[in-house]
Amino acid sequence: MLDPYNRHITYLRISVTDRCNLRCRYCMPEEGVDLMAHEDILRFEEIEQLVKLSVDNGVTKIRLTGGEPLVRKGIVELVEMIARIPGVEDLSMTTNGILLDKYASDLKKAGLKRVNISLDTMDAEKYNYITRGGDINKVFKGIDVAQKVGLEPVKINCVVRNSSDEPDALAVKEFCEANNLSIRYIHQMNLEDGTFSKVDGGDGGNCASCNRLRLTADGSFKPCLFNELGYNIKEFGQEKAFQMAIKNKPLAGTRNKSGRFNQIGG
Ligand code: SF4
């Protein structure tokens, strides 16, 4: 489906939960965040219907995000439900990798094609600091199992402050080259003041050719990450919420004062 600027919208990023098992400093404030009420979170059947609706309107690529998607109970079942929808050509997930070693094999069997895993440093102490308590060894194990079960490609999302020449980014790059992993550099973003840039090694942040919509865990179609617009299916109904998100997609991102990464899924 074309948006008002003749961009083909073929990609839907679905946040399946706003919860996470980490507290990354550039995503979650120290004091934590108010989480969505359980009853507001979309049920699997609703997500399945919304994917079918999106596919009927030209979407072919689905990415599952969060919060952390692997903390959503029954996530393997959801992957299976989405993977069997005709027209879903690409089904991927963005994860922090902490639980990946446990789920990778079942996710692959359920129809997941590939994963992006967050890793900003090779230093265990720094990782623990950035994530407020994460164990980097669990991520390494997750990467290893993901490759072994054939999730392909396994990409590494490396958040950088200013450039990919930062020592941590160079160390992650070396690790990726040694382990047949592709790396993408994501410059730290700030929703409130509208700081964002193109993903280095990916296609995010390129407004002129933006092909994506987002669906929040509580059912809002968001035309743009750096914009406050959102159309909730409970208010507008599924079809109308989708159509309004496309029709009102902005030419480019500006800022999003009310949004949170853990609710929208980056
Ligand atoms: S800021 Fe908005 S328009 Fe630009 S690439 Fe991101 S989602 Fe697309």
mmCIF file of C-alpha atoms and ligand atoms in Angstrom:
data_model
loop_
_atom_site.group_PDB
_atom_site.id
_atom_site.type_symbol
_atom_site.label_atom_id
_atom_site.label_comp_id
_atom_site.label_asym_id
_atom_site.label_seq_id
_atom_site.Cartn_x
_atom_site.Cartn_y
_atom_site.Cartn_z
ATOM 1 C CA MET A 1 0.000 0.000 0.000
ATOM 2 C CA LEU A 2 1.286 3.491 -0.785
ATOM 3 C CA ASP A 3 1.381 6.241 1.802
ATOM 4 C CA PRO A 4 0.704 9.924 0.886
ATOM 5 C CA TYR A 5 4.361 10.229 -0.276
ATOM 6 C CA ASN A 6 4.218 7.182 -2.538
ATOM 7 C CA ARG A 7 6.280 5.033 -0.195
ATOM 8 C CA HIS A 8 5.368 1.342 -0.298
ATOM 9 C CA ILE A 9 4.473 0.244 3.222
ATOM 10 C CA THR A 10 5.541 -3.387 3.275
ATOM 11 C CA TYR A 11 6.960 -3.764 6.805
ATOM 12 C CA LEU A 12 5.153 -4.077 10.130
ATOM 13 C CA ARG A 13 7.068 -4.016 13.421
ATOM 14 C CA ILE A 14 4.973 -5.526 16.205
ATOM 15 C CA SER A 15 5.760 -4.833 19.845
ATOM 16 C CA VAL A 16 4.379 -7.920 21.601
ATOM 17 C CA THR A 17 5.065 -6.616 25.131
ATOM 18 C CA ASP A 18 6.329 -3.492 26.884
ATOM 19 C CA ARG A 19 8.057 -5.636 29.506
ATOM 20 C CA CYS A 20 11.742 -6.434 29.502
ATOM 21 C CA ASN A 21 14.199 -8.459 31.557
ATOM 22 C CA LEU A 22 16.845 -5.730 31.217
ATOM 23 C CA ARG A 23 16.896 -2.019 32.042
ATOM 24 C CA CYS A 24 19.138 -0.481 29.399
ATOM 25 C CA ARG A 25 20.103 3.061 30.312
ATOM 26 C CA TYR A 26 19.271 4.538 26.901
ATOM 27 C CA CYS A 27 15.856 2.906 26.870
ATOM 28 C CA MET A 28 14.486 2.790 30.398
ATOM 29 C CA PRO A 29 14.765 5.527 33.032
ATOM 30 C CA GLU A 30 16.321 4.629 36.408
ATOM 31 C CA GLU A 31 12.955 4.860 38.158
ATOM 32 C CA GLY A 32 11.453 2.344 35.718
ATOM 33 C CA VAL A 33 8.340 2.866 33.617
ATOM 34 C CA ASP A 34 4.602 2.415 34.068
ATOM 35 C CA LEU A 35 3.768 -0.845 32.377
ATOM 36 C CA MET A 36 0.639 -1.452 30.316
ATOM 37 C CA ALA A 37 -2.214 -3.201 32.091
ATOM 38 C CA HIS A 38 -2.386 -6.891 31.279
ATOM 39 C CA GLU A 39 -5.917 -6.643 29.937
ATOM 40 C CA ASP A 40 -4.791 -3.942 27.467
ATOM 41 C CA ILE A 41 -2.157 -6.171 25.825
ATOM 42 C CA LEU A 42 -3.249 -7.632 22.478
ATOM 43 C CA ARG A 43 -4.197 -11.285 22.515
ATOM 44 C CA PHE A 44 -2.477 -13.616 20.005
ATOM 45 C CA GLU A 45 -5.671 -13.967 17.984
ATOM 46 C CA GLU A 46 -5.887 -10.171 17.645
ATOM 47 C CA ILE A 47 -2.250 -9.945 16.518
ATOM 48 C CA GLU A 48 -2.920 -12.719 13.985
ATOM 49 C CA GLN A 49 -5.947 -10.822 12.612
ATOM 50 C CA LEU A 50 -3.925 -7.588 12.372
ATOM 51 C CA VAL A 51 -1.116 -9.329 10.516
ATOM 52 C CA LYS A 52 -3.656 -10.798 8.065
ATOM 53 C CA LEU A 53 -5.179 -7.335 7.590
ATOM 54 C CA SER A 54 -1.721 -5.843 7.021
ATOM 55 C CA VAL A 55 -0.761 -8.568 4.552
ATOM 56 C CA ASP A 56 -3.995 -7.962 2.651
ATOM 57 C CA ASN A 57 -2.799 -4.351 2.341
ATOM 58 C CA GLY A 58 0.664 -5.144 1.026
ATOM 59 C CA VAL A 59 2.764 -5.914 4.092
ATOM 60 C CA THR A 60 5.165 -8.828 3.518
ATOM 61 C CA LYS A 61 7.722 -8.362 6.288
ATOM 62 C CA ILE A 62 6.993 -8.774 10.016
ATOM 63 C CA ARG A 63 9.390 -8.097 12.871
ATOM 64 C CA LEU A 64 8.575 -8.970 16.487
ATOM 65 C CA THR A 65 9.943 -6.566 19.079
ATOM 66 C CA GLY A 66 9.143 -5.455 22.627
ATOM 67 C CA GLY A 67 10.249 -4.494 25.345
ATOM 68 C CA GLU A 68 11.810 -7.923 25.088
ATOM 69 C CA PRO A 69 9.673 -10.275 22.947
ATOM 70 C CA LEU A 70 11.015 -13.435 24.599
ATOM 71 C CA VAL A 71 9.468 -12.493 27.944
ATOM 72 C CA ARG A 72 5.997 -12.706 26.365
ATOM 73 C CA LYS A 73 4.483 -16.021 27.485
ATOM 74 C CA GLY A 74 3.717 -18.337 24.535
ATOM 75 C CA ILE A 75 5.937 -16.387 22.097
ATOM 76 C CA VAL A 76 6.770 -19.579 20.153
ATOM 77 C CA GLU A 77 3.065 -20.191 19.573
ATOM 78 C CA LEU A 78 2.637 -16.620 18.308
ATOM 79 C CA VAL A 79 5.545 -17.055 15.876
ATOM 80 C CA GLU A 80 3.870 -20.209 14.566
ATOM 81 C CA MET A 81 0.538 -18.402 14.100
ATOM 82 C CA ILE A 82 2.176 -15.562 12.143
ATOM 83 C CA ALA A 83 4.527 -17.778 10.110
ATOM 84 C CA ARG A 84 1.624 -19.746 8.644
ATOM 85 C CA ILE A 85 -0.187 -16.644 7.344
ATOM 86 C CA PRO A 86 0.058 -16.670 3.525
ATOM 87 C CA GLY A 87 1.920 -13.590 2.275
ATOM 88 C CA VAL A 88 4.263 -13.249 5.277
ATOM 89 C CA GLU A 89 7.536 -13.585 3.356
ATOM 90 C CA ASP A 90 9.913 -12.545 6.111
ATOM 91 C CA LEU A 91 9.453 -13.065 9.865
ATOM 92 C CA SER A 92 12.182 -11.806 12.180
ATOM 93 C CA MET A 93 12.731 -10.769 15.781
ATOM 94 C CA THR A 94 14.767 -8.189 17.679
ATOM 95 C CA THR A 95 15.872 -9.532 21.053
ATOM 96 C CA ASN A 96 18.381 -8.741 23.787
ATOM 97 C CA GLY A 97 19.450 -12.398 23.541
ATOM 98 C CA ILE A 98 19.288 -13.139 27.273
ATOM 99 C CA LEU A 99 16.679 -15.939 26.819
ATOM 100 C CA LEU A 100 17.563 -16.839 23.234
ATOM 101 C CA ASP A 101 19.552 -20.004 23.966
ATOM 102 C CA LYS A 102 16.389 -21.421 25.552
ATOM 103 C CA TYR A 103 13.999 -20.525 22.694
ATOM 104 C CA ALA A 104 16.079 -20.431 19.483
ATOM 105 C CA SER A 105 15.419 -23.998 18.388
ATOM 106 C CA ASP A 106 11.656 -23.833 18.950
ATOM 107 C CA LEU A 107 11.447 -20.389 17.298
ATOM 108 C CA LYS A 108 13.214 -21.744 14.223
ATOM 109 C CA LYS A 109 10.870 -24.757 14.069
ATOM 110 C CA ALA A 110 7.883 -22.416 14.507
ATOM 111 C CA GLY A 111 8.932 -20.448 11.412
ATOM 112 C CA LEU A 112 11.097 -17.586 12.598
ATOM 113 C CA LYS A 113 13.649 -16.792 9.875
ATOM 114 C CA ARG A 114 16.218 -14.526 11.475
ATOM 115 C CA VAL A 115 17.134 -12.475 14.531
ATOM 116 C CA ASN A 116 18.763 -9.198 15.478
ATOM 117 C CA ILE A 117 20.499 -9.304 18.838
ATOM 118 C CA SER A 118 21.539 -6.249 20.866
ATOM 119 C CA LEU A 119 25.231 -6.067 21.852
ATOM 120 C CA ASP A 120 26.949 -2.713 22.479
ATOM 121 C CA THR A 121 30.181 -3.893 24.113
ATOM 122 C CA MET A 122 32.319 -7.030 24.575
ATOM 123 C CA ASP A 123 33.154 -6.012 28.150
ATOM 124 C CA ALA A 124 31.108 -7.962 30.717
ATOM 125 C CA GLU A 125 31.258 -5.224 33.348
ATOM 126 C CA LYS A 126 30.279 -2.496 30.910
ATOM 127 C CA TYR A 127 27.446 -4.686 29.591
ATOM 128 C CA ASN A 128 26.233 -5.193 33.135
ATOM 129 C CA TYR A 129 26.364 -1.420 33.671
ATOM 130 C CA ILE A 130 24.602 -0.455 30.394
ATOM 131 C CA THR A 131 21.803 -3.001 30.941
ATOM 132 C CA ARG A 132 21.581 -2.451 34.694
ATOM 133 C CA GLY A 133 22.366 -6.049 35.601
ATOM 134 C CA GLY A 134 22.577 -8.112 32.398
ATOM 135 C CA ASP A 135 24.937 -11.120 31.994
ATOM 136 C CA ILE A 136 26.801 -10.873 28.672
ATOM 137 C CA ASN A 137 27.607 -14.598 28.691
ATOM 138 C CA LYS A 138 23.913 -15.361 28.206
ATOM 139 C CA VAL A 139 23.945 -13.213 25.065
ATOM 140 C CA PHE A 140 27.007 -15.026 23.688
ATOM 141 C CA LYS A 141 25.238 -18.341 24.346
ATOM 142 C CA GLY A 142 22.113 -17.049 22.616
ATOM 143 C CA ILE A 143 24.105 -15.967 19.568
ATOM 144 C CA ASP A 144 25.809 -19.351 19.402
ATOM 145 C CA VAL A 145 22.567 -21.348 19.628
ATOM 146 C CA ALA A 146 20.804 -19.059 17.131
ATOM 147 C CA GLN A 147 23.534 -19.732 14.570
ATOM 148 C CA LYS A 148 23.573 -23.469 15.350
ATOM 149 C CA VAL A 149 19.816 -23.899 14.816
ATOM 150 C CA GLY A 150 20.021 -22.014 11.516
ATOM 151 C CA LEU A 151 18.391 -18.664 12.216
ATOM 152 C CA GLU A 152 19.908 -16.814 9.302
ATOM 153 C CA PRO A 153 21.247 -14.190 9.208
ATOM 154 C CA VAL A 154 22.026 -13.398 12.818
ATOM 155 C CA LYS A 155 22.628 -9.660 12.964
ATOM 156 C CA ILE A 156 24.067 -7.642 15.820
ATOM 157 C CA ASN A 157 22.497 -4.286 16.751
ATOM 158 C CA CYS A 158 25.247 -2.187 18.284
ATOM 159 C CA VAL A 159 24.190 1.109 19.846
ATOM 160 C CA VAL A 160 26.873 3.813 19.555
ATOM 161 C CA ARG A 161 26.991 7.283 21.092
ATOM 162 C CA ASN A 162 28.555 9.100 18.136
ATOM 163 C CA SER A 163 30.330 6.772 15.732
ATOM 164 C CA SER A 164 31.130 3.182 14.822
ATOM 165 C CA ASP A 165 34.800 3.964 15.535
ATOM 166 C CA GLU A 166 34.202 3.948 19.284
ATOM 167 C CA PRO A 167 36.343 1.304 21.023
ATOM 168 C CA ASP A 168 33.356 -0.799 22.114
ATOM 169 C CA ALA A 169 31.867 -0.742 18.608
ATOM 170 C CA LEU A 170 35.208 -1.760 17.074
ATOM 171 C CA ALA A 171 35.466 -4.660 19.537
ATOM 172 C CA VAL A 172 31.937 -5.831 18.674
ATOM 173 C CA LYS A 173 32.773 -5.513 14.966
ATOM 174 C CA GLU A 174 35.842 -7.717 15.428
ATOM 175 C CA PHE A 175 33.713 -10.291 17.265
ATOM 176 C CA CYS A 176 31.157 -10.230 14.420
ATOM 177 C CA GLU A 177 33.804 -10.663 11.729
ATOM 178 C CA ALA A 178 35.280 -13.604 13.629
ATOM 179 C CA ASN A 179 31.867 -15.265 14.024
ATOM 180 C CA ASN A 180 30.172 -14.679 10.681
ATOM 181 C CA LEU A 181 27.740 -12.131 12.099
ATOM 182 C CA SER A 182 26.673 -8.902 10.415
ATOM 183 C CA ILE A 183 26.713 -5.711 12.463
ATOM 184 C CA ARG A 184 24.474 -2.661 12.370
ATOM 185 C CA TYR A 185 25.276 0.518 14.206
ATOM 186 C CA ILE A 186 22.367 2.383 15.766
ATOM 187 C CA HIS A 187 23.168 5.868 16.950
ATOM 188 C CA GLN A 188 21.653 6.607 20.320
ATOM 189 C CA MET A 189 18.193 8.052 19.753
ATOM 190 C CA ASN A 190 16.112 10.420 21.846
ATOM 191 C CA LEU A 191 12.385 10.378 21.226
ATOM 192 C CA GLU A 192 11.701 13.559 23.153
ATOM 193 C CA ASP A 193 14.108 15.839 21.349
ATOM 194 C CA GLY A 194 13.905 14.010 18.039
ATOM 195 C CA THR A 195 17.532 12.851 17.860
ATOM 196 C CA PHE A 196 17.872 10.037 15.360
ATOM 197 C CA SER A 197 19.858 9.123 12.261
ATOM 198 C CA LYS A 198 20.051 6.407 9.629
ATOM 199 C CA VAL A 199 21.007 2.961 10.886
ATOM 200 C CA ASP A 200 24.511 2.252 9.661
ATOM 201 C CA GLY A 201 24.323 -1.133 7.932
ATOM 202 C CA GLY A 202 20.500 -1.205 7.963
ATOM 203 C CA ASP A 203 17.569 0.698 6.517
ATOM 204 C CA GLY A 204 16.064 2.276 9.638
ATOM 205 C CA GLY A 205 15.952 6.022 10.082
ATOM 206 C CA ASN A 206 15.826 6.665 6.333
ATOM 207 C CA CYS A 207 12.581 8.655 6.161
ATOM 208 C CA ALA A 208 12.617 9.241 2.393
ATOM 209 C CA SER A 209 12.208 5.530 1.743
ATOM 210 C CA CYS A 210 10.510 4.525 4.985
ATOM 211 C CA ASN A 211 8.420 1.386 4.431
ATOM 212 C CA ARG A 212 7.258 0.705 7.953
ATOM 213 C CA LEU A 213 4.409 0.872 10.376
ATOM 214 C CA ARG A 214 4.497 -0.105 14.019
ATOM 215 C CA LEU A 215 1.922 -1.846 16.165
ATOM 216 C CA THR A 216 2.164 -1.310 19.911
ATOM 217 C CA ALA A 217 1.460 -4.060 22.430
ATOM 218 C CA ASP A 218 -1.845 -2.400 23.345
ATOM 219 C CA GLY A 219 -3.077 -2.139 19.781
ATOM 220 C CA SER A 220 -2.042 1.218 18.323
ATOM 221 C CA PHE A 221 -0.839 1.478 14.744
ATOM 222 C CA LYS A 222 1.919 4.099 14.721
ATOM 223 C CA PRO A 223 2.861 5.650 11.354
ATOM 224 C CA CYS A 224 6.245 6.811 12.653
ATOM 225 C CA LEU A 225 8.541 6.250 15.653
ATOM 226 C CA PHE A 226 9.417 9.955 15.879
ATOM 227 C CA ASN A 227 5.858 11.190 15.920
ATOM 228 C CA GLU A 228 3.079 11.090 18.510
ATOM 229 C CA LEU A 229 0.381 9.866 16.115
ATOM 230 C CA GLY A 230 -1.138 6.500 16.926
ATOM 231 C CA TYR A 231 -4.452 4.894 15.969
ATOM 232 C CA ASN A 232 -5.771 2.335 18.406
ATOM 233 C CA ILE A 233 -7.881 -0.557 17.158
ATOM 234 C CA LYS A 234 -10.081 -0.363 20.282
ATOM 235 C CA GLU A 235 -11.019 3.211 19.328
ATOM 236 C CA PHE A 236 -11.167 3.030 15.525
ATOM 237 C CA GLY A 237 -11.573 -0.660 14.770
ATOM 238 C CA GLN A 238 -8.845 -2.738 13.077
ATOM 239 C CA GLU A 239 -9.285 -1.732 9.414
ATOM 240 C CA LYS A 240 -9.795 2.001 10.063
ATOM 241 C CA ALA A 241 -6.878 2.223 12.512
ATOM 242 C CA PHE A 242 -4.605 0.657 9.886
ATOM 243 C CA GLN A 243 -5.853 2.904 7.080
ATOM 244 C CA MET A 244 -5.523 6.057 9.193
ATOM 245 C CA ALA A 245 -1.945 5.164 10.129
ATOM 246 C CA ILE A 246 -1.018 4.884 6.465
ATOM 247 C CA LYS A 247 -2.988 7.954 5.415
ATOM 248 C CA ASN A 248 -1.379 10.102 8.142
ATOM 249 C CA LYS A 249 2.167 8.822 7.835
ATOM 250 C CA PRO A 250 4.444 11.868 8.007
ATOM 251 C CA LEU A 251 7.115 12.586 5.390
ATOM 252 C CA ALA A 252 9.767 12.440 8.098
ATOM 253 C CA GLY A 253 10.145 11.897 11.829
ATOM 254 C CA THR A 254 10.230 14.877 14.169
ATOM 255 C CA ARG A 255 9.878 14.008 17.863
ATOM 256 C CA ASN A 256 7.723 11.900 20.136
ATOM 257 C CA LYS A 257 7.336 13.411 23.565
ATOM 258 C CA SER A 258 4.898 10.844 24.933
ATOM 259 C CA GLY A 259 6.323 7.625 23.488
ATOM 260 C CA ARG A 260 8.756 5.146 25.063
ATOM 261 C CA PHE A 261 11.020 2.716 23.241
ATOM 262 C CA ASN A 262 9.855 -0.195 25.386
ATOM 263 C CA GLN A 263 6.256 0.509 24.321
ATOM 264 C CA ILE A 264 6.911 1.095 20.612
ATOM 265 C CA GLY A 265 9.753 -1.306 19.996
ATOM 266 C CA GLY A 266 12.452 0.987 18.557
HETATM 267 S S1 SF4 B 1 11.539 8.544 11.727
HETATM 268 FE FE1 SF4 B 1 9.532 7.894 11.030
HETATM 269 S S2 SF4 B 1 9.484 8.268 8.836
HETATM 270 FE FE2 SF4 B 1 11.616 8.344 9.495
HETATM 271 S S3 SF4 B 1 12.392 6.305 9.142
HETATM 272 FE FE3 SF4 B 1 11.692 6.388 11.281
HETATM 273 S S4 SF4 B 1 9.574 5.685 11.226
HETATM 274 FE FE4 SF4 B 1 10.163 6.171 9.117
#
